[in-house]
mmCIF file of C-alpha atoms and ligand atoms in Angstrom:
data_model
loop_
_atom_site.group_PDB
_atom_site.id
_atom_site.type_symbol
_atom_site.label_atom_id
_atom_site.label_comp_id
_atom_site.label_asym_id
_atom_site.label_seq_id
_atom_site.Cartn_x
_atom_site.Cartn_y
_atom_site.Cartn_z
ATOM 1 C CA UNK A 1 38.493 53.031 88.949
ATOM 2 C CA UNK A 2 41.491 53.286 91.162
ATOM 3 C CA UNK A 3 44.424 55.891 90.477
ATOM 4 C CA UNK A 4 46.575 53.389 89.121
ATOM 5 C CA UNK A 5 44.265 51.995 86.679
ATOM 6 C CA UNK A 6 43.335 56.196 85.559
ATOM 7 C CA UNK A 7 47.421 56.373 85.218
ATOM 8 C CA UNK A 8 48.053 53.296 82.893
ATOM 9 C CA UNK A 9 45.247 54.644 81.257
ATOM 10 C CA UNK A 10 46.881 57.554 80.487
ATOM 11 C CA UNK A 11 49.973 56.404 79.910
ATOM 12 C CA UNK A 12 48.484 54.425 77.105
ATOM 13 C CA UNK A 13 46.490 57.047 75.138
ATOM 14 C CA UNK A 14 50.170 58.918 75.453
ATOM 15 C CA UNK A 15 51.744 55.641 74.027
ATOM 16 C CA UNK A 16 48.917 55.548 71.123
ATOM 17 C CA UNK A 17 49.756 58.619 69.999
ATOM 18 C CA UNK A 18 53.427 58.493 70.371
ATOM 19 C CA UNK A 19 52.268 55.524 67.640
ATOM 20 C CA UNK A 20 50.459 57.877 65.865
ATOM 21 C CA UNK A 21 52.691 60.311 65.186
ATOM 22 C CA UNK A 22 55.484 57.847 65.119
ATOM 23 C CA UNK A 23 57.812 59.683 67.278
ATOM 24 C CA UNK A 24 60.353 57.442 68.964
ATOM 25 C CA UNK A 25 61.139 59.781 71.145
ATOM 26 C CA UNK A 26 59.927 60.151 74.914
ATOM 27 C CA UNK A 27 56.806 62.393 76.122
ATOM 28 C CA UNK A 28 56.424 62.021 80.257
ATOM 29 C CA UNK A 29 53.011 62.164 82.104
ATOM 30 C CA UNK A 30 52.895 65.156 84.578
ATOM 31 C CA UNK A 31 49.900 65.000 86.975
ATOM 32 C CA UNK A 32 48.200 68.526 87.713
ATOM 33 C CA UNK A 33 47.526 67.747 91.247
ATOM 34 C CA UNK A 34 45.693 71.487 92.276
ATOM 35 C CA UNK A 35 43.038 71.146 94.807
ATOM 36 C CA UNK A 36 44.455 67.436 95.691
ATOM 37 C CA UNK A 37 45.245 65.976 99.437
ATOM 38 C CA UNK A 38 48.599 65.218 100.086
ATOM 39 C CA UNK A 39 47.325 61.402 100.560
ATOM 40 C CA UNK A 40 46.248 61.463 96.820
ATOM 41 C CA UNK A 41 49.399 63.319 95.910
ATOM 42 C CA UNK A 42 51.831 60.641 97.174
ATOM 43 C CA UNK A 43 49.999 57.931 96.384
ATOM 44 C CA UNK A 44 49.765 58.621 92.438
ATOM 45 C CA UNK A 45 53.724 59.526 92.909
ATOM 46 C CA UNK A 46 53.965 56.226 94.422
ATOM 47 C CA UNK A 47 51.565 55.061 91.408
ATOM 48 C CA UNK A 48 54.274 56.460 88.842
ATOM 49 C CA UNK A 49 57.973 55.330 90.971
ATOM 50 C CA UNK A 50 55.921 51.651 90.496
ATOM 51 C CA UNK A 51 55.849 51.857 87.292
ATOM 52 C CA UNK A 52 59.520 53.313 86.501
ATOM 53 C CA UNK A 53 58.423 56.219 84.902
ATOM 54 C CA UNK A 54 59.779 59.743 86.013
ATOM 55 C CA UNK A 55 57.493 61.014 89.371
ATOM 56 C CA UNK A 56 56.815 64.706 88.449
ATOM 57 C CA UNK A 57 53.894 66.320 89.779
ATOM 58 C CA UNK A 58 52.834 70.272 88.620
ATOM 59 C CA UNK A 59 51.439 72.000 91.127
ATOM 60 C CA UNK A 60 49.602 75.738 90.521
ATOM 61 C CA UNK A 61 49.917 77.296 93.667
ATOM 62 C CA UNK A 62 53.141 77.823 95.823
ATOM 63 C CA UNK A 63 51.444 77.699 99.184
ATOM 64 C CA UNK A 64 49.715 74.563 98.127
ATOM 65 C CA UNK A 65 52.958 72.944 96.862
ATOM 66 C CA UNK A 66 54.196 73.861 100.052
ATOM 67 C CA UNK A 67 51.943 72.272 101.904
ATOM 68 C CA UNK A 68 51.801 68.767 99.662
ATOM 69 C CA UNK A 69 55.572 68.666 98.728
ATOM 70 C CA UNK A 70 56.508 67.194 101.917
ATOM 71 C CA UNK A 71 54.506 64.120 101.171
ATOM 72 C CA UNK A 72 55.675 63.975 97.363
ATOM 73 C CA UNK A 73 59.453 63.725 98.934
ATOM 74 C CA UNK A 74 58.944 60.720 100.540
ATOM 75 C CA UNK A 75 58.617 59.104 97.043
ATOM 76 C CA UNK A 76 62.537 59.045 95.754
ATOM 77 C CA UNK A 77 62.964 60.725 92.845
ATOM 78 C CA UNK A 78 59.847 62.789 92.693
ATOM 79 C CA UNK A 79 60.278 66.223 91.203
ATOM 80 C CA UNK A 80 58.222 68.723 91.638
ATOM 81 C CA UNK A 81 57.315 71.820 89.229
ATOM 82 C CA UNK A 82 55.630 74.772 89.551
ATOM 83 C CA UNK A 83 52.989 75.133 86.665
ATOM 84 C CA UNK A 84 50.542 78.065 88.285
ATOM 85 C CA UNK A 85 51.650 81.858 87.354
ATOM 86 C CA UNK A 86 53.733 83.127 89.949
ATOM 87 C CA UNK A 87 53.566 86.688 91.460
ATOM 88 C CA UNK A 88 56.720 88.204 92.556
ATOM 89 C CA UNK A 89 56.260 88.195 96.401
ATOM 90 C CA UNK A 90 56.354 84.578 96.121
ATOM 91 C CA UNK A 91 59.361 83.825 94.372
ATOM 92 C CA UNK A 92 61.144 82.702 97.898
ATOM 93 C CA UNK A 93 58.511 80.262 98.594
ATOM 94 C CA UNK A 94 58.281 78.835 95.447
ATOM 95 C CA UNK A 95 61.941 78.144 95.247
ATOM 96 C CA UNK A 96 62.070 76.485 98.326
ATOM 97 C CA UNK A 97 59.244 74.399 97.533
ATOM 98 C CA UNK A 98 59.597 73.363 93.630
ATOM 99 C CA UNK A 99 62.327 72.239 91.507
ATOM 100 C CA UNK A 100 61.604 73.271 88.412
ATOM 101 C CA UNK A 101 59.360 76.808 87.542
ATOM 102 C CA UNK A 102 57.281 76.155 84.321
ATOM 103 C CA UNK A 103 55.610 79.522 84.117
ATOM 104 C CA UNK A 104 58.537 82.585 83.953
ATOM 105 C CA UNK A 105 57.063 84.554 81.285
ATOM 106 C CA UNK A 106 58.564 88.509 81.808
ATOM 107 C CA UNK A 107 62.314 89.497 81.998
ATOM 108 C CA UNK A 108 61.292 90.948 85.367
ATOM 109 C CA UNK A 109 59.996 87.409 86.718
ATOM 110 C CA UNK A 110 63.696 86.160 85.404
ATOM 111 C CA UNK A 111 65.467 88.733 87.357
ATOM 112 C CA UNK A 112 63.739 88.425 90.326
ATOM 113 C CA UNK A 113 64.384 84.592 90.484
ATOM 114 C CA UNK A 114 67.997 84.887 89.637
ATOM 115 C CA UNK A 115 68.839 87.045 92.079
ATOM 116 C CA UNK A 116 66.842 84.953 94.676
ATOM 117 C CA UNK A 117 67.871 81.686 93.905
ATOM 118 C CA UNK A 118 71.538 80.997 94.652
ATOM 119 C CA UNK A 119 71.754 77.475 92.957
ATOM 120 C CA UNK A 120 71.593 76.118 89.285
ATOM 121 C CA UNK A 121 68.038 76.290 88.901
ATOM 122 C CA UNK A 122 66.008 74.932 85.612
ATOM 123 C CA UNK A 123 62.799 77.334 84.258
ATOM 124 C CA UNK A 124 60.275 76.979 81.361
ATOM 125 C CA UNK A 125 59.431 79.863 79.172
ATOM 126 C CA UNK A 126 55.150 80.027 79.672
ATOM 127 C CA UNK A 127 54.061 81.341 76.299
ATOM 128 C CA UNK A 128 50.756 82.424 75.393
ATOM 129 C CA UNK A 129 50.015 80.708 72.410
ATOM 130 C CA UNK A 130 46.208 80.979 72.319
ATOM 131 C CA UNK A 131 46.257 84.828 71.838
ATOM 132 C CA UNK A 132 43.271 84.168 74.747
ATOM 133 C CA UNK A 133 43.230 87.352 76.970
ATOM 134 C CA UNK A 134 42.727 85.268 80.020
ATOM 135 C CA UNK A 135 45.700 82.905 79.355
ATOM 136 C CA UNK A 136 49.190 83.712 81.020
ATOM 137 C CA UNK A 137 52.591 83.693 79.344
ATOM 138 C CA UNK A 138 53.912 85.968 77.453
ATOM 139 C CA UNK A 139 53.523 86.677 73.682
ATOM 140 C CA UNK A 140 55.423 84.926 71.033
ATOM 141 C CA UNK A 141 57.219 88.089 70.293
ATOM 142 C CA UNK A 142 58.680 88.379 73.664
ATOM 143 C CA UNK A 143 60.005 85.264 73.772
ATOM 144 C CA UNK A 144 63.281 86.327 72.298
ATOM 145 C CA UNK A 145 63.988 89.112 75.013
ATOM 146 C CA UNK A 146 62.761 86.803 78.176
ATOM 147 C CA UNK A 147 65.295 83.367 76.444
ATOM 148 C CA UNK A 148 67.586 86.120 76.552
ATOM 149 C CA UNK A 149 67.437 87.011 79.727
ATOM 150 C CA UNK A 150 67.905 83.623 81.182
ATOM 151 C CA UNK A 151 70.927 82.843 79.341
ATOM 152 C CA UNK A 152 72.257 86.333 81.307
ATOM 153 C CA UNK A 153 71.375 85.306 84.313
ATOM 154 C CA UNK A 154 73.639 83.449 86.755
ATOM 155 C CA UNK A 155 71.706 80.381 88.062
ATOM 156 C CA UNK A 156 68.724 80.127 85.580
ATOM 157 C CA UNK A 157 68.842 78.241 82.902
ATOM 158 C CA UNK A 158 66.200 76.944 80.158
ATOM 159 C CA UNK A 159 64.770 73.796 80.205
ATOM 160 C CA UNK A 160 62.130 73.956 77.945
ATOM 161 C CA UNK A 161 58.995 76.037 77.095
ATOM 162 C CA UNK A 162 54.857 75.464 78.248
ATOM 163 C CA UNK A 163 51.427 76.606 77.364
ATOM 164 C CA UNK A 164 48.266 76.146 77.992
ATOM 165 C CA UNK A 165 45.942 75.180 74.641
ATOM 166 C CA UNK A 166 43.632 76.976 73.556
ATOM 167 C CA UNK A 167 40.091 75.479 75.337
ATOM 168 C CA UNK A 168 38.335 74.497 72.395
ATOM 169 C CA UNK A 169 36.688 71.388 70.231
ATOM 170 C CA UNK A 170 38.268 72.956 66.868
ATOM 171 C CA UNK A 171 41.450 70.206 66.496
ATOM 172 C CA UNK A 172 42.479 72.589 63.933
ATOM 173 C CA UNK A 173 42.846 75.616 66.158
ATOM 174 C CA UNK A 174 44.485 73.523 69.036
ATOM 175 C CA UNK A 175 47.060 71.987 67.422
ATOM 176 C CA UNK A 176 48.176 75.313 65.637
ATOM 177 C CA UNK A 177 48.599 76.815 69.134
ATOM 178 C CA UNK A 178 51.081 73.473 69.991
ATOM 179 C CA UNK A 179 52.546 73.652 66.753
ATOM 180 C CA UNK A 180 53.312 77.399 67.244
ATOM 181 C CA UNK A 181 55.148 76.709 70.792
ATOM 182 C CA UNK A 182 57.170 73.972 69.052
ATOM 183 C CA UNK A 183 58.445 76.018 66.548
ATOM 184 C CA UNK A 184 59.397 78.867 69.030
ATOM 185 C CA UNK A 185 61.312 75.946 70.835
ATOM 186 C CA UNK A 186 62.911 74.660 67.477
ATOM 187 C CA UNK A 187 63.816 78.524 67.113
ATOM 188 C CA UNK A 188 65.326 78.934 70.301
ATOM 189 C CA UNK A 189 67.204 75.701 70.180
ATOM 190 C CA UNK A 190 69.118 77.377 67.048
ATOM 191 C CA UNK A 191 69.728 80.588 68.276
ATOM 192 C CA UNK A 192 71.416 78.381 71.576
ATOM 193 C CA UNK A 193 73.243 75.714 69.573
ATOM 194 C CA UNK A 194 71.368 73.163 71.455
ATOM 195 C CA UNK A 195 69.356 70.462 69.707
ATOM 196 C CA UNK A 196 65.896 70.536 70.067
ATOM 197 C CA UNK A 197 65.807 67.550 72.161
ATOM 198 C CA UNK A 198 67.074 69.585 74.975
ATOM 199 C CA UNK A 199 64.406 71.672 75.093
ATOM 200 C CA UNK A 200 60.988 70.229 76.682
ATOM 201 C CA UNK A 201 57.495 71.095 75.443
ATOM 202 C CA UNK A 202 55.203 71.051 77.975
ATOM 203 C CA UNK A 203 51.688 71.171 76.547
ATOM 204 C CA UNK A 204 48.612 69.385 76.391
ATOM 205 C CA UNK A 205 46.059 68.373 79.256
ATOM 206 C CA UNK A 206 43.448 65.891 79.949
ATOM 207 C CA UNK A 207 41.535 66.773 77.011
ATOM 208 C CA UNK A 208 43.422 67.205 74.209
ATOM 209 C CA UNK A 209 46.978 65.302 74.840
ATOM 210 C CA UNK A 210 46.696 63.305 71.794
ATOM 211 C CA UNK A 211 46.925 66.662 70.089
ATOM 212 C CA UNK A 212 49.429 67.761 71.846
ATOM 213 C CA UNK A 213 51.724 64.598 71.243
ATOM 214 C CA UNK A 214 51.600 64.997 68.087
ATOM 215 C CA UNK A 215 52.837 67.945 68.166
ATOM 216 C CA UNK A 216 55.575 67.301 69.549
ATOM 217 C CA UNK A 217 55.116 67.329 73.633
ATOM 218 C CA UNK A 218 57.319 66.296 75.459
ATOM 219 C CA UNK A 219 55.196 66.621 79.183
ATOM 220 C CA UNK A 220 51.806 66.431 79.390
ATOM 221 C CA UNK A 221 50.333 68.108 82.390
ATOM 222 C CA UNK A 222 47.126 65.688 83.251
ATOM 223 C CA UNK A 223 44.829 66.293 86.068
ATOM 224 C CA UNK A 224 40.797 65.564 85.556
ATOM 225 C CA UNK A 225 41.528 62.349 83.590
ATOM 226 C CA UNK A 226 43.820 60.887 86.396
ATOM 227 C CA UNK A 227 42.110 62.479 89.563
ATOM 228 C CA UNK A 228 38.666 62.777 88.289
ATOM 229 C CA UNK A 229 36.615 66.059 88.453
ATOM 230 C CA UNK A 230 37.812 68.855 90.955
ATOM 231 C CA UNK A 231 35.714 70.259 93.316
ATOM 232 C CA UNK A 232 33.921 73.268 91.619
ATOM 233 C CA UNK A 233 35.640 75.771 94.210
ATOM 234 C CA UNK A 234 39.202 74.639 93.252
HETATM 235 C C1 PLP B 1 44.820 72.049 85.870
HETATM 236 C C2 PLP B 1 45.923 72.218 84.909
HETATM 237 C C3 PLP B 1 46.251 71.197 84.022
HETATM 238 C C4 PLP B 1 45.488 69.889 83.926
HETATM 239 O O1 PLP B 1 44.205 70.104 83.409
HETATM 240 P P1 PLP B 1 43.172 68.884 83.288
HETATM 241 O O2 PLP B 1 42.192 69.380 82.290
HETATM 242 O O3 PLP B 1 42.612 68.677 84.635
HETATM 243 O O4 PLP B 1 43.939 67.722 82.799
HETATM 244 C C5 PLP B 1 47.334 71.396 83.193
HETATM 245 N N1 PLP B 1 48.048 72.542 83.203
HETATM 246 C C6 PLP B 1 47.755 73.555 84.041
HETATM 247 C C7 PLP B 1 48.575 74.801 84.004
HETATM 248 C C8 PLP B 1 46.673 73.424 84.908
HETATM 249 O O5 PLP B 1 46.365 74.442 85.722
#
């Protein structure tokens, strides 16, 4: 199958469960392009600007978003966000390289960035939803303290909030973990006078999006099911 088939694919099991769930709202495709060339890169961006749907790719690594964004670019319109945890001797890389940062999940991480970044400059509070020890984000408790701290800061601002799913079969379990980040967004939204719409959810992957949609996503971060397997080092 070729990329753009794997893409409308994708595109329609988000559509069926838009249906599902019978949201009327909008949830956008974002491919998880770690461990892909810059060829495949551009060419599924090129996939998505066909189609009229938003071009935004999530990349994990900064030095490998580096190294791919340059091909992205030539697609108009293609944003690119950073969806990989970020350690703090990266932070000027990764805001030369990404325009959106999907995984800020300490007051120290929103500091750092603030003072860095000189230019409005959109960020996702990563939250750890799972409870997994091996996840990042941080805690649902923190969240609070770290929405906080972006509203301080000069440049920053929220866009929205992600997390990785729990990596499980049990539907039940899952969809709790999406349904917790969604109502830490519809909390947030209140305590910033903003309607919920404002606020993205960025959750679900290739194997459990339908879950995730009907939740309430608003991004889905796809990679396997649009790019096939990775390679086992990746
Ligand atoms: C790899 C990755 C994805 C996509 O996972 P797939 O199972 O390949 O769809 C989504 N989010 C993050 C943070 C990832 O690292």
């Amino acid at each position: 199958m070729t990329l753009a088939v794997r893409i409308d694919d994708t595109c329609g099991r988000i559509r069926a469960a838009m249906d599902a769930a019978g949201r009327s709202d909008r949830c956008d495709l974002e491919l998880a392009v770690k461990t892909r060339t810059p060829e495949t890169c551009r060419e599924a961006a090129q996939v998505l600007a066909d189609r009229g749907l938003p071009v935004l790719l999530g990349h994990n690594r900064v030095q490998e978003a580096r190294a791919t964004v340059e091909a992205i670019r030539e697609v108009p319109g293609a944003q690119v966000h950073l969806i990989g945890p970020l350690q703090s001797n990266k932070v000027n890389q990764a805001l030369s390289a990404v325009d959106l940062i999907e995984t800020v999940d300490s007051t120290d991480l929103v500091d750092r960035l603030d003072h860095r970044v000189g230019r409005r400059f959109p960020v996702f509070v990563q939250v750890n939803t799972s409870g997994e020890p091996s996840k990042h984000g941080c805690a649902p408790q923190d969240v609070p303290r770290i929405v906080a701290a972006v509203e301080m800061a000069a440049h920053l601002y929220l866009h929205g909030f992600m997390t990785v799913g729990l990596h499980s079969p049990d539907e039940r379990a899952v969809r709790e973990g999406y349904a917790h980040l969604r109502r830490i967004r519809d909390e947030a939204a209140e305590r910033l006078c903003t309607s919920d719409g404002d606020l993205a959810l960025s959750m679900g992957m290739s194997a459990d999006l339908e879950w995730a949609v009907e939740e309430g996503a608003t991004i889905v971060r796809v990679g396997t099911a649009v790019f096939g397997p990775r390679p086992a080092s990746g």
